[in-house]
Amino acid sequence: AGGTMPGMPDDLRIVPANQATTAELDAVFERGDPARCRCQWFKISSAEWHAASASELADRLREQAQCGHPHGGRTSGLIAFVDDRPVGWCAVEPRTAYPRMRTARIPWAGRDEDRSDGTVWAVTCFVVRAGFRRRGVGRALACAAVDHARDRGARAIEGYPLVDGAGTSAERFVGTESMFADAGFTPVSQPSERRVVMRRELTQ
């Protein structure tokens, strides 16, 4: 992906994380809240998350991403590069890959769906390095997540972003409504004033 949306860096490219190196993955998570969480918040229970060290969470993400195994067929997200420098991350997997999401209120409020349906994928987290924000990297990752999920058999893909203007920059790791709208997602529910469930049906 790259060069298809206004304001996006011309030299942007996005690859599945298993086609990148562990060092490139780690570089995206170099500081701030992402350096601690490593996209594990939806993967394990609250007690497990708080008990785990930062290095343990980092090891979990490295195993899930399967960096350096381009033919393995399994990964947990996408990495964005600008001028061959790793600058962004997007977590995208089958919705069933996020155990905590099965009991969370946001995805299910006002909806009656099979929570064990692995053909519905979810975009749960974005990380963009300082110096590369507000340049369309997150939007490009959301678009690339659609193709990534479709190519792996997903029939639909969802996100759970904040409505535009809500939350702090740290809270916007889930993305914003306009990011998902630009990637072709449409609202299916609004469980709170600040959060909206966005979904895109995929055709093979």
Short mmCIF file of C-alpha atoms in Angstrom, two decimals:
data_model
loop_
_atom_site.label_atom_id
_atom_site.label_comp_id
_atom_site.label_asym_id
_atom_site.label_seq_id
_atom_site.Cartn_x
_atom_site.Cartn_y
_atom_site.Cartn_z
CA ALA A 1 0.00 0.00 0.00
CA GLY A 2 1.09 3.58 -0.45
CA GLY A 3 0.57 6.71 -2.48
CA THR A 4 -3.17 6.15 -2.87
CA MET A 5 -4.54 8.73 -0.43
CA PRO A 6 -3.95 12.50 -0.27
CA GLY A 7 -1.17 13.44 2.13
CA MET A 8 0.24 9.94 2.33
CA PRO A 9 4.03 9.64 2.01
CA ASP A 10 4.99 8.61 -1.53
CA ASP A 11 7.56 6.13 -0.22
CA LEU A 12 5.18 4.35 2.16
CA ARG A 13 4.97 0.58 1.97
CA ILE A 14 3.13 -1.86 4.22
CA VAL A 15 3.92 -5.54 4.73
CA PRO A 16 2.66 -8.34 6.97
CA ALA A 17 4.81 -8.38 10.09
CA ASN A 18 6.18 -11.84 9.34
CA GLN A 19 7.87 -10.31 6.29
CA ALA A 20 9.73 -7.84 8.52
CA THR A 21 12.48 -8.45 11.07
CA THR A 22 12.13 -8.53 14.84
CA ALA A 23 14.35 -5.45 15.04
CA GLU A 24 11.98 -3.56 12.73
CA LEU A 25 8.99 -4.58 14.84
CA ASP A 26 10.72 -3.50 18.04
CA ALA A 27 11.65 -0.14 16.49
CA VAL A 28 7.97 0.77 16.07
CA PHE A 29 7.34 0.06 19.78
CA GLU A 30 10.38 1.97 21.00
CA ARG A 31 8.77 4.31 23.54
CA GLY A 32 5.66 5.40 25.42
CA ASP A 33 2.62 3.24 26.16
CA PRO A 34 3.21 0.96 23.13
CA ALA A 35 6.61 -0.04 24.51
CA ARG A 36 4.86 -1.46 27.57
CA CYS A 37 1.63 -2.87 26.10
CA ARG A 38 2.93 -4.42 22.86
CA CYS A 39 -0.66 -4.96 21.69
CA GLN A 40 -1.40 -7.50 24.42
CA TRP A 41 -4.30 -5.68 26.10
CA PHE A 42 -6.95 -7.63 24.17
CA LYS A 43 -4.89 -10.84 24.13
CA ILE A 44 -4.82 -11.68 27.84
CA SER A 45 -6.80 -10.96 30.99
CA SER A 46 -6.35 -7.74 32.93
CA ALA A 47 -4.67 -9.64 35.77
CA GLU A 48 -2.22 -11.31 33.39
CA TRP A 49 -1.47 -8.04 31.64
CA HIS A 50 -0.70 -6.20 34.87
CA ALA A 51 1.39 -9.09 36.21
CA ALA A 52 3.52 -9.41 33.08
CA SER A 53 6.77 -7.51 32.67
CA ALA A 54 7.40 -5.31 29.65
CA SER A 55 9.90 -7.86 28.32
CA GLU A 56 7.37 -10.69 28.68
CA LEU A 57 4.77 -8.70 26.74
CA ALA A 58 7.36 -7.91 24.07
CA ASP A 59 8.21 -11.59 23.74
CA ARG A 60 4.52 -12.42 23.32
CA LEU A 61 4.18 -9.95 20.45
CA ARG A 62 7.33 -11.22 18.76
CA GLU A 63 5.98 -14.76 18.85
CA GLN A 64 2.58 -13.69 17.53
CA ALA A 65 4.02 -11.54 14.74
CA GLN A 66 6.33 -14.32 13.51
CA CYS A 67 8.86 -11.84 12.14
CA GLY A 68 11.43 -13.36 9.83
CA HIS A 69 9.11 -16.17 8.72
CA PRO A 70 7.68 -14.79 5.45
CA HIS A 71 6.38 -18.17 4.30
CA GLY A 72 4.87 -19.18 7.62
CA GLY A 73 1.42 -17.91 6.73
CA ARG A 74 0.72 -16.57 10.23
CA THR A 75 1.17 -13.13 11.75
CA SER A 76 -0.70 -10.74 14.02
CA GLY A 77 -0.37 -7.46 12.18
CA LEU A 78 1.13 -5.16 9.59
CA ILE A 79 4.20 -2.92 9.64
CA ALA A 80 4.46 0.34 7.70
CA PHE A 81 7.74 1.65 6.33
CA VAL A 82 8.64 5.12 5.08
CA ASP A 83 11.89 5.28 3.17
CA ASP A 84 12.60 1.75 4.45
CA ARG A 85 12.31 2.92 8.06
CA PRO A 86 9.70 1.08 10.20
CA VAL A 87 7.23 3.72 11.35
CA GLY A 88 3.87 2.11 12.05
CA TRP A 89 2.00 -0.97 13.21
CA CYS A 90 -1.57 -2.21 12.93
CA ALA A 91 -2.90 -5.27 14.79
CA VAL A 92 -5.31 -7.25 12.61
CA GLU A 93 -6.41 -10.85 13.16
CA PRO A 94 -9.57 -12.94 13.39
CA ARG A 95 -11.78 -11.51 16.11
CA THR A 96 -11.42 -14.82 17.98
CA ALA A 97 -7.68 -14.12 18.45
CA TYR A 98 -8.57 -11.55 21.13
CA PRO A 99 -9.90 -13.45 24.18
CA ARG A 100 -10.68 -10.34 26.21
CA MET A 101 -12.88 -9.05 23.42
CA ARG A 102 -15.33 -11.92 23.96
CA THR A 103 -16.51 -10.33 27.21
CA ALA A 104 -15.87 -6.65 26.49
CA ARG A 105 -18.94 -4.42 26.24
CA ILE A 106 -17.85 -2.26 23.30
CA PRO A 107 -17.91 -4.84 20.48
CA TRP A 108 -21.23 -6.39 21.43
CA ALA A 109 -23.48 -3.67 22.85
CA GLY A 110 -26.79 -3.82 21.00
CA ARG A 111 -25.58 -6.61 18.70
CA ASP A 112 -26.43 -10.29 18.48
CA GLU A 113 -23.51 -12.09 16.80
CA ASP A 114 -21.67 -15.35 17.08
CA ARG A 115 -18.63 -14.41 19.14
CA SER A 116 -16.80 -17.54 18.01
CA ASP A 117 -17.06 -16.71 14.29
CA GLY A 118 -13.46 -16.72 13.08
CA THR A 119 -14.37 -15.35 9.65
CA VAL A 120 -14.88 -11.89 11.14
CA TRP A 121 -11.56 -10.11 11.63
CA ALA A 122 -10.77 -7.16 13.89
CA VAL A 123 -8.41 -4.19 13.79
CA THR A 124 -7.61 -3.46 17.42
CA CYS A 125 -4.52 -1.27 17.62
CA PHE A 126 -2.43 1.30 15.75
CA VAL A 127 1.03 2.57 16.60
CA VAL A 128 2.73 5.33 14.60
CA ARG A 129 6.14 6.60 15.63
CA ALA A 130 6.68 10.24 16.58
CA GLY A 131 7.67 12.29 13.58
CA PHE A 132 5.42 10.30 11.24
CA ARG A 133 2.01 11.06 12.70
CA ARG A 134 -0.65 13.09 10.87
CA ARG A 135 0.82 11.93 7.57
CA GLY A 136 -1.74 9.28 6.66
CA VAL A 137 0.19 6.28 7.98
CA GLY A 138 -2.66 5.11 10.23
CA ARG A 139 -5.20 5.49 7.45
CA ALA A 140 -2.97 3.55 5.07
CA LEU A 141 -2.65 0.77 7.65
CA ALA A 142 -6.44 0.59 8.02
CA CYS A 143 -6.78 0.25 4.24
CA ALA A 144 -4.07 -2.39 4.09
CA ALA A 145 -5.75 -4.33 6.90
CA VAL A 146 -8.81 -4.79 4.68
CA ASP A 147 -6.81 -6.42 1.89
CA HIS A 148 -4.80 -8.46 4.39
CA ALA A 149 -7.94 -9.90 5.99
CA ARG A 150 -9.69 -10.50 2.66
CA ASP A 151 -6.70 -12.35 1.26
CA ARG A 152 -6.82 -14.67 4.27
CA GLY A 153 -10.47 -15.59 3.94
CA ALA A 154 -12.22 -13.03 6.12
CA ARG A 155 -15.84 -12.32 5.22
CA ALA A 156 -15.94 -9.11 7.27
CA ILE A 157 -13.60 -6.87 9.22
CA GLU A 158 -14.35 -4.59 12.17
CA GLY A 159 -12.76 -1.78 14.16
CA TYR A 160 -13.72 -0.15 17.45
CA PRO A 161 -12.43 3.42 17.15
CA LEU A 162 -13.07 6.63 19.00
CA VAL A 163 -15.36 9.14 17.36
CA ASP A 164 -13.40 11.99 15.82
CA GLY A 165 -12.27 14.49 18.44
CA ALA A 166 -12.75 12.17 21.41
CA GLY A 167 -10.06 10.99 23.78
CA THR A 168 -6.40 11.78 24.23
CA SER A 169 -3.71 10.88 21.75
CA ALA A 170 -2.82 7.90 23.94
CA GLU A 171 -6.41 6.66 23.84
CA ARG A 172 -6.53 6.81 20.06
CA PHE A 173 -4.54 3.60 19.70
CA VAL A 174 -7.84 2.04 18.59
CA GLY A 175 -8.01 4.49 15.68
CA THR A 176 -10.55 7.16 14.84
CA GLU A 177 -13.88 6.98 13.08
CA SER A 178 -12.62 8.92 10.06
CA MET A 179 -9.63 6.59 9.64
CA PHE A 180 -11.95 3.63 9.29
CA ALA A 181 -14.41 5.54 7.13
CA ASP A 182 -11.60 6.35 4.70
CA ALA A 183 -10.90 2.61 4.49
CA GLY A 184 -14.51 1.86 3.54
CA PHE A 185 -15.86 0.89 6.97
CA THR A 186 -19.34 2.01 8.01
CA PRO A 187 -20.83 2.38 11.53
CA VAL A 188 -22.90 -0.55 12.81
CA SER A 189 -23.37 0.56 16.43
CA GLN A 190 -22.36 3.26 18.87
CA PRO A 191 -22.01 1.75 22.35
CA SER A 192 -21.02 5.07 23.94
CA GLU A 193 -20.67 8.74 23.10
CA ARG A 194 -16.97 8.22 22.46
CA ARG A 195 -16.85 4.82 20.77
CA VAL A 196 -18.28 3.45 17.55
CA VAL A 197 -18.14 0.00 15.97
CA MET A 198 -17.16 0.19 12.31
CA ARG A 199 -17.45 -2.73 9.91
CA ARG A 200 -16.74 -3.58 6.31
CA GLU A 201 -18.22 -6.60 4.59
CA LEU A 202 -15.74 -8.32 2.27
CA THR A 203 -16.45 -10.07 -0.99
CA GLN A 204 -14.06 -12.63 -2.34
#
